[in-house]
Phi, psi and omega in degrees: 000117158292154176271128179251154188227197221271151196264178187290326165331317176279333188287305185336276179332290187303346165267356172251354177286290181303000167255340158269050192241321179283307200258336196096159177282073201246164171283326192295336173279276165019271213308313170344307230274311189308313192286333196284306178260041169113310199299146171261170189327092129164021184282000173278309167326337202245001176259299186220077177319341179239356163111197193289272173009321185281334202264307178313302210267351167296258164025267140005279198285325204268353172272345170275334152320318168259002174280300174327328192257355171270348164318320183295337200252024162282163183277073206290307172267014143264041172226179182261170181302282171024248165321328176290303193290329160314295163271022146265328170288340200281310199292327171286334178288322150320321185308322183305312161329104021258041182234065159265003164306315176309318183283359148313294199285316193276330183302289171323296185279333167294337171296325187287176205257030149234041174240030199216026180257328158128171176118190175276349160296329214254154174338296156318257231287357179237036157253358152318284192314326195268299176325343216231297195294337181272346145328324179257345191288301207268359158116020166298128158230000177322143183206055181218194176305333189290309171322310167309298193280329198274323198285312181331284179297334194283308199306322175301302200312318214259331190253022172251332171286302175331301183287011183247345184262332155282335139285016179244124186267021196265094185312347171258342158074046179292308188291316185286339167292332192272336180302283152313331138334288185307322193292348208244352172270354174258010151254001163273336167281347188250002168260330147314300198299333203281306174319341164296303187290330193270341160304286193280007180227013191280343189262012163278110166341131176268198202286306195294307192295333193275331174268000181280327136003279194288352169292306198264019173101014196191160182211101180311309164291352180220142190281150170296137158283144149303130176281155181259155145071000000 
């Protein structure tokens, strides 16, 4: 019977997180990375086809995987949203341990401007990626406008915490929790706020109707004053 191990992708990444504390998110670590793990000279081509930046957001892609299964295995539906989004940023933030010198290193190379245009290479585009997975980890199903604005502040939320959850020398990470704490009552306040205003305008005509009205001479919907005398 064969045995399957970890694929070259993978060997690549685990031989390349203790050398980018050192080298940085380099090609040249790349290369490094090919030689460690076994592979021959030029498999950073047939592997990761954009360079170290292919290997960083794989990276990525695989802290959201383990950010997903440890969501799963919370009691997710005794908890308030709240507490969900919460302990969906804790579990991704966890996920980093022990490379958070590497989540040091990729902050610094995710900063520079040619990473900043979105997809999956660029910063913007993989705090999306992590929003957008613990949205669905915790049972979001939204497909409307709301989907876009909850990934949108989550995505803030998670890249505003991150460099404060890697300066806290705390092993429980006390100052970044209360931090994040904060940061999640103040989208809860503004999800309070947006439920209010969709309360109080919901019997309000919407824009298309008030101009299909106004196309056709009239406004059906409100009443006219009368003129006097």
């Amino acid at each position: 019977m064969t045995e399957t191990g970890p694929s070259p992708r993978e060997r690549i990444l685990q031989a390349a997180l203790p050398m980018v504390a050192f080298e940085g998110w380099t090609d040249k670590m790349l290369r490094q990375s090919i030689k460690a793990a076994d592979l021959p000279e030029g498999a950073d081509a047939l592997y990761f086809p954009e360079g170290a930046l292919d290997l960083l957001a794989y990276w990525s892609e695989q802290l959201n995987i383990k950010t997903e299964e440890a969501i799963s295995a919370m009691d997710i539906e005794n908890m308030k949203i709240r507490d969900r989004v919460t302990q969906g940023v804790v579990a991704r933030l966890e996920t980093i341990h022990p490379f958070e010198e590497a989540a040091h290193r990729a902050l610094s190379r995710l900063a520079l401007p040619d990473t900043l245009l979105g997809g999956r290479l660029s910063g913007p585009g993989q705090l999306w990626a992590a929003a957008d997975t613990i949205w669905r980890a915790i049972g979001d199903t939204s497909t409307d406008a709301n989907y876009y604005s909850k990934r949108t502040i989550l995505s803030g939320v998670i890249g505003t915490t991150l460099p404060v959850w890697l300066n806290d020398d705390d092993p429980d990470k006390g100052k970044a929790r209360e931090f994040l704490d904060a940061r999640i009552a103040n989208v809860m306040q503004f999800e309070k706020f947006k439920w209010q205003v969709k309360s109080k305008t919901k019997d309000w005509p919407s824009l298309a109707s008030v101009l299909g009205s106004l196309r056709y001479g009239g406004l059906p919907k409100f009443k006219r004053r009368r003129r006097r005398g």
